[in-house]
PDB file of C-alpha atoms and ligand atoms in Angstrom:
ATOM      1  CA  UNK A   1     117.196  94.575 131.739  1.00  0.00           C
ATOM      2  CA  UNK A   2     116.273  93.957 128.101  1.00  0.00           C
ATOM      3  CA  UNK A   3     112.792  95.008 127.151  1.00  0.00           C
ATOM      4  CA  UNK A   4     110.612  94.340 124.147  1.00  0.00           C
ATOM      5  CA  UNK A   5     107.078  95.447 123.468  1.00  0.00           C
ATOM      6  CA  UNK A   6     103.980  94.791 121.423  1.00  0.00           C
ATOM      7  CA  UNK A   7     102.139  98.010 120.649  1.00  0.00           C
ATOM      8  CA  UNK A   8      98.742  97.547 119.033  1.00  0.00           C
ATOM      9  CA  UNK A   9      96.508 100.471 118.102  1.00  0.00           C
ATOM     10  CA  UNK A  10      93.011  99.935 119.503  1.00  0.00           C
ATOM     11  CA  UNK A  11      91.291 100.267 116.153  1.00  0.00           C
ATOM     12  CA  UNK A  12      89.839  96.752 116.229  1.00  0.00           C
ATOM     13  CA  UNK A  13      90.383  93.193 117.423  1.00  0.00           C
ATOM     14  CA  UNK A  14      93.658  91.337 116.843  1.00  0.00           C
ATOM     15  CA  UNK A  15      93.956  89.092 113.786  1.00  0.00           C
ATOM     16  CA  UNK A  16      96.412  86.372 112.788  1.00  0.00           C
ATOM     17  CA  UNK A  17      98.875  88.965 111.472  1.00  0.00           C
ATOM     18  CA  UNK A  18      98.915  90.670 114.872  1.00  0.00           C
ATOM     19  CA  UNK A  19      99.429  87.329 116.613  1.00  0.00           C
ATOM     20  CA  UNK A  20     102.409  86.477 114.405  1.00  0.00           C
ATOM     21  CA  UNK A  21     104.113  89.759 115.340  1.00  0.00           C
ATOM     22  CA  UNK A  22     103.154  89.604 119.010  1.00  0.00           C
ATOM     23  CA  UNK A  23     104.432  86.031 119.276  1.00  0.00           C
ATOM     24  CA  UNK A  24     107.728  86.799 117.549  1.00  0.00           C
ATOM     25  CA  UNK A  25     108.377  89.812 119.767  1.00  0.00           C
ATOM     26  CA  UNK A  26     107.470  87.772 122.853  1.00  0.00           C
ATOM     27  CA  UNK A  27     109.752  84.871 121.930  1.00  0.00           C
ATOM     28  CA  UNK A  28     112.661  87.059 120.908  1.00  0.00           C
ATOM     29  CA  UNK A  29     112.808  89.068 124.128  1.00  0.00           C
ATOM     30  CA  UNK A  30     111.972  86.143 126.433  1.00  0.00           C
ATOM     31  CA  UNK A  31     114.716  84.082 124.883  1.00  0.00           C
ATOM     32  CA  UNK A  32     117.104  86.939 125.690  1.00  0.00           C
ATOM     33  CA  UNK A  33     115.898  86.820 129.322  1.00  0.00           C
ATOM     34  CA  UNK A  34     114.129  90.170 129.002  1.00  0.00           C
ATOM     35  CA  UNK A  35     110.729  91.604 129.793  1.00  0.00           C
ATOM     36  CA  UNK A  36     107.861  91.769 127.335  1.00  0.00           C
ATOM     37  CA  UNK A  37     105.592  94.806 127.584  1.00  0.00           C
ATOM     38  CA  UNK A  38     102.263  95.653 126.007  1.00  0.00           C
ATOM     39  CA  UNK A  39     101.554  99.236 125.063  1.00  0.00           C
ATOM     40  CA  UNK A  40      98.234 100.457 123.709  1.00  0.00           C
ATOM     41  CA  UNK A  41      98.821 103.171 121.106  1.00  0.00           C
ATOM     42  CA  UNK A  42      95.621 105.059 121.822  1.00  0.00           C
ATOM     43  CA  UNK A  43      96.382 108.569 120.601  1.00  0.00           C
ATOM     44  CA  UNK A  44      93.976 108.701 117.681  1.00  0.00           C
ATOM     45  CA  UNK A  45      90.453 108.671 119.149  1.00  0.00           C
ATOM     46  CA  UNK A  46      88.721 109.282 115.801  1.00  0.00           C
ATOM     47  CA  UNK A  47      90.097 105.964 114.491  1.00  0.00           C
ATOM     48  CA  UNK A  48      89.641 103.985 117.702  1.00  0.00           C
ATOM     49  CA  UNK A  49      86.987 101.458 118.625  1.00  0.00           C
ATOM     50  CA  UNK A  50      85.915 101.765 122.281  1.00  0.00           C
ATOM     51  CA  UNK A  51      85.666  97.975 122.578  1.00  0.00           C
ATOM     52  CA  UNK A  52      89.068  97.269 121.133  1.00  0.00           C
ATOM     53  CA  UNK A  53      91.239  97.724 124.245  1.00  0.00           C
ATOM     54  CA  UNK A  54      89.264  95.139 126.210  1.00  0.00           C
ATOM     55  CA  UNK A  55      89.169  92.746 123.257  1.00  0.00           C
ATOM     56  CA  UNK A  56      92.927  93.052 122.659  1.00  0.00           C
ATOM     57  CA  UNK A  57      93.789  92.413 126.303  1.00  0.00           C
ATOM     58  CA  UNK A  58      91.409  89.429 126.519  1.00  0.00           C
ATOM     59  CA  UNK A  59      92.851  88.024 123.326  1.00  0.00           C
ATOM     60  CA  UNK A  60      96.486  88.325 124.446  1.00  0.00           C
ATOM     61  CA  UNK A  61      95.588  86.783 127.802  1.00  0.00           C
ATOM     62  CA  UNK A  62      93.770  83.867 126.159  1.00  0.00           C
ATOM     63  CA  UNK A  63      96.861  83.256 124.044  1.00  0.00           C
ATOM     64  CA  UNK A  64      99.083  83.223 127.148  1.00  0.00           C
ATOM     65  CA  UNK A  65     100.821  86.450 126.120  1.00  0.00           C
ATOM     66  CA  UNK A  66     100.971  88.153 129.498  1.00  0.00           C
ATOM     67  CA  UNK A  67     103.063  91.301 129.819  1.00  0.00           C
ATOM     68  CA  UNK A  68     105.650  91.502 132.597  1.00  0.00           C
ATOM     69  CA  UNK A  69     104.431  94.934 133.677  1.00  0.00           C
ATOM     70  CA  UNK A  70     101.102  96.725 133.807  1.00  0.00           C
ATOM     71  CA  UNK A  71      99.779  97.637 130.368  1.00  0.00           C
ATOM     72  CA  UNK A  72     101.028 100.996 129.142  1.00  0.00           C
ATOM     73  CA  UNK A  73      98.642 103.512 127.547  1.00  0.00           C
ATOM     74  CA  UNK A  74     100.036 106.274 125.388  1.00  0.00           C
ATOM     75  CA  UNK A  75      97.079 108.426 126.414  1.00  0.00           C
ATOM     76  CA  UNK A  76      98.626 108.593 129.911  1.00  0.00           C
ATOM     77  CA  UNK A  77     101.805 110.203 128.572  1.00  0.00           C
ATOM     78  CA  UNK A  78     100.584 113.610 127.412  1.00  0.00           C
ATOM     79  CA  UNK A  79     102.988 115.439 129.734  1.00  0.00           C
ATOM     80  CA  UNK A  80     106.011 113.570 128.387  1.00  0.00           C
ATOM     81  CA  UNK A  81     104.992 114.328 124.787  1.00  0.00           C
ATOM     82  CA  UNK A  82     104.554 118.032 125.555  1.00  0.00           C
ATOM     83  CA  UNK A  83     107.965 118.244 127.134  1.00  0.00           C
ATOM     84  CA  UNK A  84     109.469 116.454 124.114  1.00  0.00           C
ATOM     85  CA  UNK A  85     107.852 119.067 121.860  1.00  0.00           C
ATOM     86  CA  UNK A  86     109.452 121.767 123.971  1.00  0.00           C
ATOM     87  CA  UNK A  87     112.874 120.169 123.629  1.00  0.00           C
ATOM     88  CA  UNK A  88     112.406 119.897 119.892  1.00  0.00           C
ATOM     89  CA  UNK A  89     111.318 123.533 119.549  1.00  0.00           C
ATOM     90  CA  UNK A  90     114.470 124.703 117.688  1.00  0.00           C
ATOM     91  CA  UNK A  91     113.747 122.107 114.962  1.00  0.00           C
ATOM     92  CA  UNK A  92     110.006 122.700 114.666  1.00  0.00           C
ATOM     93  CA  UNK A  93     107.954 124.782 112.278  1.00  0.00           C
ATOM     94  CA  UNK A  94     104.264 125.455 111.798  1.00  0.00           C
ATOM     95  CA  UNK A  95     102.680 124.218 108.620  1.00  0.00           C
ATOM     96  CA  UNK A  96      99.424 125.584 107.255  1.00  0.00           C
ATOM     97  CA  UNK A  97      99.524 123.769 103.914  1.00  0.00           C
ATOM     98  CA  UNK A  98      96.214 122.224 102.957  1.00  0.00           C
ATOM     99  CA  UNK A  99      95.887 118.600 101.968  1.00  0.00           C
ATOM    100  CA  UNK A 100      95.122 119.834  98.485  1.00  0.00           C
ATOM    101  CA  UNK A 101      98.348 121.857  98.315  1.00  0.00           C
ATOM    102  CA  UNK A 102     100.379 118.821  99.342  1.00  0.00           C
ATOM    103  CA  UNK A 103      98.675 116.321  97.084  1.00  0.00           C
ATOM    104  CA  UNK A 104     100.900 117.084  94.128  1.00  0.00           C
ATOM    105  CA  UNK A 105     104.076 116.236  96.094  1.00  0.00           C
ATOM    106  CA  UNK A 106     105.339 112.829  97.126  1.00  0.00           C
ATOM    107  CA  UNK A 107     107.152 114.386 100.054  1.00  0.00           C
ATOM    108  CA  UNK A 108     106.714 117.583 102.011  1.00  0.00           C
ATOM    109  CA  UNK A 109     108.136 120.372  99.805  1.00  0.00           C
ATOM    110  CA  UNK A 110     109.326 122.550 102.710  1.00  0.00           C
ATOM    111  CA  UNK A 111     106.862 125.358 102.006  1.00  0.00           C
ATOM    112  CA  UNK A 112     106.405 126.524 105.609  1.00  0.00           C
ATOM    113  CA  UNK A 113     109.961 125.969 106.898  1.00  0.00           C
ATOM    114  CA  UNK A 114     110.309 129.655 107.781  1.00  0.00           C
ATOM    115  CA  UNK A 115     107.226 129.693 110.062  1.00  0.00           C
ATOM    116  CA  UNK A 116     109.010 129.258 113.386  1.00  0.00           C
ATOM    117  CA  UNK A 117     106.470 130.758 115.777  1.00  0.00           C
ATOM    118  CA  UNK A 118     103.263 128.912 116.716  1.00  0.00           C
ATOM    119  CA  UNK A 119     100.311 129.547 114.431  1.00  0.00           C
ATOM    120  CA  UNK A 120      96.685 128.604 115.088  1.00  0.00           C
ATOM    121  CA  UNK A 121      95.288 125.777 112.960  1.00  0.00           C
ATOM    122  CA  UNK A 122      98.705 124.571 111.927  1.00  0.00           C
ATOM    123  CA  UNK A 123     100.367 121.194 111.967  1.00  0.00           C
ATOM    124  CA  UNK A 124     103.763 121.056 113.655  1.00  0.00           C
ATOM    125  CA  UNK A 125     106.546 119.572 111.560  1.00  0.00           C
ATOM    126  CA  UNK A 126     110.131 118.742 112.362  1.00  0.00           C
ATOM    127  CA  UNK A 127     112.932 119.777 110.019  1.00  0.00           C
ATOM    128  CA  UNK A 128     114.381 116.548 108.678  1.00  0.00           C
ATOM    129  CA  UNK A 129     118.090 116.672 107.989  1.00  0.00           C
ATOM    130  CA  UNK A 130     119.548 115.010 104.939  1.00  0.00           C
ATOM    131  CA  UNK A 131     122.033 112.989 106.921  1.00  0.00           C
ATOM    132  CA  UNK A 132     121.941 109.234 106.530  1.00  0.00           C
ATOM    133  CA  UNK A 133     119.535 107.405 108.814  1.00  0.00           C
ATOM    134  CA  UNK A 134     120.703 103.873 108.134  1.00  0.00           C
ATOM    135  CA  UNK A 135     120.843 101.216 110.829  1.00  0.00           C
ATOM    136  CA  UNK A 136     121.330  97.505 111.230  1.00  0.00           C
ATOM    137  CA  UNK A 137     118.047  95.588 111.375  1.00  0.00           C
ATOM    138  CA  UNK A 138     117.771  92.317 113.303  1.00  0.00           C
ATOM    139  CA  UNK A 139     115.957  90.693 110.389  1.00  0.00           C
ATOM    140  CA  UNK A 140     116.806  92.731 107.289  1.00  0.00           C
ATOM    141  CA  UNK A 141     120.458  93.445 108.027  1.00  0.00           C
ATOM    142  CA  UNK A 142     121.817  96.791 106.951  1.00  0.00           C
ATOM    143  CA  UNK A 143     119.040  99.216 106.064  1.00  0.00           C
ATOM    144  CA  UNK A 144     120.617 102.224 104.457  1.00  0.00           C
ATOM    145  CA  UNK A 145     117.816 103.731 102.419  1.00  0.00           C
ATOM    146  CA  UNK A 146     117.679 107.465 102.945  1.00  0.00           C
ATOM    147  CA  UNK A 147     114.131 107.576 104.250  1.00  0.00           C
ATOM    148  CA  UNK A 148     114.576 111.270 105.018  1.00  0.00           C
ATOM    149  CA  UNK A 149     114.771 112.004 101.343  1.00  0.00           C
ATOM    150  CA  UNK A 150     111.559 110.041 100.780  1.00  0.00           C
ATOM    151  CA  UNK A 151     109.659 111.550 103.627  1.00  0.00           C
ATOM    152  CA  UNK A 152     110.736 115.141 104.120  1.00  0.00           C
ATOM    153  CA  UNK A 153     109.802 117.165 107.196  1.00  0.00           C
ATOM    154  CA  UNK A 154     107.250 115.079 109.019  1.00  0.00           C
ATOM    155  CA  UNK A 155     104.418 115.897 111.398  1.00  0.00           C
ATOM    156  CA  UNK A 156     104.879 115.652 115.168  1.00  0.00           C
ATOM    157  CA  UNK A 157     101.604 117.278 116.094  1.00  0.00           C
ATOM    158  CA  UNK A 158      98.592 117.208 113.849  1.00  0.00           C
ATOM    159  CA  UNK A 159      96.478 120.170 112.923  1.00  0.00           C
ATOM    160  CA  UNK A 160      93.726 118.776 115.185  1.00  0.00           C
ATOM    161  CA  UNK A 161      96.191 118.963 118.091  1.00  0.00           C
ATOM    162  CA  UNK A 162      96.840 115.220 118.381  1.00  0.00           C
ATOM    163  CA  UNK A 163     100.412 114.058 118.964  1.00  0.00           C
ATOM    164  CA  UNK A 164     101.706 112.030 116.025  1.00  0.00           C
ATOM    165  CA  UNK A 165     102.384 108.326 116.288  1.00  0.00           C
ATOM    166  CA  UNK A 166     106.052 108.950 115.444  1.00  0.00           C
ATOM    167  CA  UNK A 167     106.636 111.404 118.273  1.00  0.00           C
ATOM    168  CA  UNK A 168     104.750 109.344 120.854  1.00  0.00           C
ATOM    169  CA  UNK A 169     106.534 106.177 119.837  1.00  0.00           C
ATOM    170  CA  UNK A 170     109.972 107.812 119.875  1.00  0.00           C
ATOM    171  CA  UNK A 171     109.315 109.099 123.410  1.00  0.00           C
ATOM    172  CA  UNK A 172     107.969 105.749 124.624  1.00  0.00           C
ATOM    173  CA  UNK A 173     110.554 103.496 122.988  1.00  0.00           C
ATOM    174  CA  UNK A 174     113.610 105.704 123.576  1.00  0.00           C
ATOM    175  CA  UNK A 175     115.714 104.736 126.640  1.00  0.00           C
ATOM    176  CA  UNK A 176     113.012 102.256 127.733  1.00  0.00           C
ATOM    177  CA  UNK A 177     112.787  99.558 125.080  1.00  0.00           C
ATOM    178  CA  UNK A 178     115.827  97.619 123.902  1.00  0.00           C
ATOM    179  CA  UNK A 179     114.209  95.705 121.021  1.00  0.00           C
ATOM    180  CA  UNK A 180     111.376  96.774 118.765  1.00  0.00           C
ATOM    181  CA  UNK A 181     110.224  93.767 116.760  1.00  0.00           C
ATOM    182  CA  UNK A 182     107.371  94.656 114.412  1.00  0.00           C
ATOM    183  CA  UNK A 183     106.076  94.161 110.880  1.00  0.00           C
ATOM    184  CA  UNK A 184     107.883  95.401 107.803  1.00  0.00           C
ATOM    185  CA  UNK A 185     104.923  97.662 107.057  1.00  0.00           C
ATOM    186  CA  UNK A 186     106.421  99.897 109.757  1.00  0.00           C
ATOM    187  CA  UNK A 187     109.874 100.086 108.217  1.00  0.00           C
ATOM    188  CA  UNK A 188     109.244 103.596 106.782  1.00  0.00           C
ATOM    189  CA  UNK A 189     108.599 105.063 110.247  1.00  0.00           C
ATOM    190  CA  UNK A 190     111.848 103.782 111.670  1.00  0.00           C
ATOM    191  CA  UNK A 191     113.987 106.637 110.302  1.00  0.00           C
ATOM    192  CA  UNK A 192     111.728 109.402 111.648  1.00  0.00           C
ATOM    193  CA  UNK A 193     111.440 107.656 115.004  1.00  0.00           C
ATOM    194  CA  UNK A 194     115.212 107.159 115.286  1.00  0.00           C
ATOM    195  CA  UNK A 195     115.770 110.739 114.185  1.00  0.00           C
ATOM    196  CA  UNK A 196     113.438 112.052 116.910  1.00  0.00           C
ATOM    197  CA  UNK A 197     115.198 109.936 119.535  1.00  0.00           C
ATOM    198  CA  UNK A 198     118.493 111.363 118.348  1.00  0.00           C
ATOM    199  CA  UNK A 199     117.188 114.949 118.637  1.00  0.00           C
ATOM    200  CA  UNK A 200     115.768 114.185 122.085  1.00  0.00           C
ATOM    201  CA  UNK A 201     118.981 112.563 123.298  1.00  0.00           C
ATOM    202  CA  UNK A 202     117.283 109.191 123.834  1.00  0.00           C
ATOM    203  CA  UNK A 203     118.911 105.831 123.167  1.00  0.00           C
ATOM    204  CA  UNK A 204     117.199 104.068 120.273  1.00  0.00           C
ATOM    205  CA  UNK A 205     116.291 100.389 120.596  1.00  0.00           C
ATOM    206  CA  UNK A 206     117.464  97.691 118.200  1.00  0.00           C
ATOM    207  CA  UNK A 207     114.932  97.193 115.402  1.00  0.00           C
ATOM    208  CA  UNK A 208     113.783  93.957 113.850  1.00  0.00           C
ATOM    209  CA  UNK A 209     111.232  94.118 111.045  1.00  0.00           C
ATOM    210  CA  UNK A 210     109.735  90.750 110.162  1.00  0.00           C
ATOM    211  CA  UNK A 211     107.585  90.097 107.075  1.00  0.00           C
ATOM    212  CA  UNK A 212     103.863  90.803 107.337  1.00  0.00           C
ATOM    213  CA  UNK A 213     101.290  88.071 106.971  1.00  0.00           C
ATOM    214  CA  UNK A 214      99.424  88.458 103.670  1.00  0.00           C
ATOM    215  CA  UNK A 215      96.306  87.139 102.009  1.00  0.00           C
ATOM    216  CA  UNK A 216      96.749  84.988  98.907  1.00  0.00           C
ATOM    217  CA  UNK A 217      96.509  88.106  96.702  1.00  0.00           C
ATOM    218  CA  UNK A 218      99.426  89.755  98.510  1.00  0.00           C
ATOM    219  CA  UNK A 219      97.504  92.322 100.564  1.00  0.00           C
ATOM    220  CA  UNK A 220      98.540  92.616 104.190  1.00  0.00           C
ATOM    221  CA  UNK A 221      96.177  91.379 106.886  1.00  0.00           C
ATOM    222  CA  UNK A 222      94.742  94.430 108.615  1.00  0.00           C
ATOM    223  CA  UNK A 223      91.510  95.828 109.850  1.00  0.00           C
ATOM    224  CA  UNK A 224      91.166  97.747 106.576  1.00  0.00           C
ATOM    225  CA  UNK A 225      91.515  94.544 104.556  1.00  0.00           C
ATOM    226  CA  UNK A 226      88.966  92.796 106.805  1.00  0.00           C
ATOM    227  CA  UNK A 227      91.295  90.271 108.401  1.00  0.00           C
ATOM    228  CA  UNK A 228      89.081  88.012 110.534  1.00  0.00           C
ATOM    229  CA  UNK A 229      89.418  88.558 114.311  1.00  0.00           C
ATOM    230  CA  UNK A 230      91.112  85.789 116.286  1.00  0.00           C
ATOM    231  CA  UNK A 231      88.743  83.533 118.160  1.00  0.00           C
ATOM    232  CA  UNK A 232      90.025  83.344 121.749  1.00  0.00           C
ATOM    233  CA  UNK A 233      88.485  79.893 122.161  1.00  0.00           C
ATOM    234  CA  UNK A 234      90.943  78.578 119.545  1.00  0.00           C
ATOM    235  CA  UNK A 235      94.042  79.976 121.244  1.00  0.00           C
ATOM    236  CA  UNK A 236      96.099  76.800 121.003  1.00  0.00           C
ATOM    237  CA  UNK A 237      95.472  76.246 117.307  1.00  0.00           C
ATOM    238  CA  UNK A 238      95.903  79.964 116.604  1.00  0.00           C
ATOM    239  CA  UNK A 239      99.312  79.874 118.274  1.00  0.00           C
ATOM    240  CA  UNK A 240     100.273  76.760 116.325  1.00  0.00           C
ATOM    241  CA  UNK A 241      99.253  78.486 113.117  1.00  0.00           C
ATOM    242  CA  UNK A 242     101.175  81.674 113.989  1.00  0.00           C
ATOM    243  CA  UNK A 243     104.253  79.594 114.778  1.00  0.00           C
ATOM    244  CA  UNK A 244     103.818  77.752 111.494  1.00  0.00           C
ATOM    245  CA  UNK A 245     103.840  80.997 109.495  1.00  0.00           C
ATOM    246  CA  UNK A 246     107.084  81.901 111.255  1.00  0.00           C
ATOM    247  CA  UNK A 247     108.563  78.549 110.233  1.00  0.00           C
ATOM    248  CA  UNK A 248     108.321  76.553 113.480  1.00  0.00           C
ATOM    249  CA  UNK A 249     106.426  73.327 114.124  1.00  0.00           C
ATOM    250  CA  UNK A 250     105.966  72.176 117.686  1.00  0.00           C
ATOM    251  CA  UNK A 251     105.441  68.444 118.345  1.00  0.00           C
ATOM    252  CA  UNK A 252     101.832  67.376 119.044  1.00  0.00           C
ATOM    253  CA  UNK A 253     102.634  66.452 122.645  1.00  0.00           C
ATOM    254  CA  UNK A 254     102.977  70.155 123.392  1.00  0.00           C
ATOM    255  CA  UNK A 255      99.276  70.561 123.942  1.00  0.00           C
ATOM    256  CA  UNK A 256      98.549  73.571 126.144  1.00  0.00           C
ATOM    257  CA  UNK A 257      98.875  77.282 125.508  1.00  0.00           C
ATOM    258  CA  UNK A 258     101.533  77.750 128.177  1.00  0.00           C
ATOM    259  CA  UNK A 259     103.603  74.745 127.184  1.00  0.00           C
ATOM    260  CA  UNK A 260     103.444  75.801 123.548  1.00  0.00           C
ATOM    261  CA  UNK A 261     104.660  79.275 124.459  1.00  0.00           C
ATOM    262  CA  UNK A 262     107.520  77.790 126.473  1.00  0.00           C
ATOM    263  CA  UNK A 263     108.408  75.584 123.535  1.00  0.00           C
ATOM    264  CA  UNK A 264     108.292  78.615 121.244  1.00  0.00           C
ATOM    265  CA  UNK A 265     110.582  80.703 123.422  1.00  0.00           C
ATOM    266  CA  UNK A 266     113.066  77.853 123.572  1.00  0.00           C
ATOM    267  CA  UNK A 267     113.060  77.115 119.837  1.00  0.00           C
ATOM    268  CA  UNK A 268     112.673  80.620 118.432  1.00  0.00           C
ATOM    269  CA  UNK A 269     115.391  81.463 115.929  1.00  0.00           C
ATOM    270  CA  UNK A 270     115.243  84.671 113.908  1.00  0.00           C
ATOM    271  CA  UNK A 271     117.264  83.119 111.101  1.00  0.00           C
ATOM    272  CA  UNK A 272     114.532  80.492 110.514  1.00  0.00           C
ATOM    273  CA  UNK A 273     111.819  83.045 109.749  1.00  0.00           C
ATOM    274  CA  UNK A 274     111.310  83.038 105.976  1.00  0.00           C
ATOM    275  CA  UNK A 275     111.829  86.263 104.004  1.00  0.00           C
ATOM    276  CA  UNK A 276     108.239  85.875 102.865  1.00  0.00           C
ATOM    277  CA  UNK A 277     105.770  84.150 105.132  1.00  0.00           C
ATOM    278  CA  UNK A 278     103.474  81.500 103.652  1.00  0.00           C
ATOM    279  CA  UNK A 279     100.207  83.121 102.576  1.00  0.00           C
ATOM    280  CA  UNK A 280      97.438  83.322 105.164  1.00  0.00           C
ATOM    281  CA  UNK A 281      94.980  80.453 105.147  1.00  0.00           C
ATOM    282  CA  UNK A 282      91.832  81.148 107.148  1.00  0.00           C
ATOM    283  CA  UNK A 283      91.051  78.173 109.397  1.00  0.00           C
TER     284      UNK A 283
HETATM  285  N1  LIG B 301     100.569 100.955 117.027  1.00  0.00           N
HETATM  286  C1  LIG B 301     101.101 100.903 115.697  1.00  0.00           C
HETATM  287  C2  LIG B 301     100.444  99.802 114.910  1.00  0.00           C
HETATM  288  O1  LIG B 301      99.758  99.001 115.456  1.00  0.00           O
HETATM  289  C3  LIG B 301     102.629 100.735 115.627  1.00  0.00           C
HETATM  290  C4  LIG B 301     103.260  99.828 116.557  1.00  0.00           C
HETATM  291  C5  LIG B 301     104.780  99.770 116.565  1.00  0.00           C
HETATM  292  O2  LIG B 301     105.488 100.783 116.491  1.00  0.00           O
HETATM  293  O3  LIG B 301     105.234  98.636 116.713  1.00  0.00           O
HETATM  294  O4  LIG B 301     100.552  99.743 113.715  1.00  0.00           O
HETATM  295 ZN1  LIG B 302     103.322 123.706 104.991  1.00  0.00          ZN
END
């Protein structure tokens, strides 16, 4: 069974940029006859908003985006992440570099590579190999940039003990998800995530990175850039707008959330999505 997923972090309510990505991932996997899952990436309590999970679920429901299985919470997977860390042990080292020490470098300089036994107050990093981490992207085509060279040894467990997004996502997507469709802002994490899946012996999904929705000045819609939350009462017009950004225009007779979603699944075509989406226009 093919499986796709939408994986918001519960740092705030969904905005039009989130809806564009959620809708595209929904349409792509549904058109392929697969299941669409929702996973809440809730592994960073300091950045989370306690009201966000409820708001996100209500918002997706209002927009007809119902997952085919119960919602997945990364916070339920601690055991799986620990066992992944154990498997990775031969490739891990313990980094005590301060933020200040690292500031001068654009990628991790390898300072602590020799520290192979656990140290208190250390971050855990994985040795990144210099091999090529290219892959074929469902939207971008061949992506061959050597992200490893840009990134260096990356963190799998933070100094505060929290599991990194990359490790959690590699564990949750590997073997389980067949298509990850997400925004191009996440392109740089694809190499580390694929690399972790490779080390863990997990099958990587296919990746499709679509353009992010931007404000007129070119900044990406996000919580940090104060993208306005979606109003659930406007679900139909929100969906029409999201479809419009992706390059699709449903006829006016399609006038309910569910019929619009059905129309979208039927007419979705990755090759019609523009390389740059039209700029966001608040309604
Ligand atoms: N939860 C992360 C985010 O919202 C990443 C999701 C993903 O890997 O698709 O930015
Ligand atoms: Zn270090």
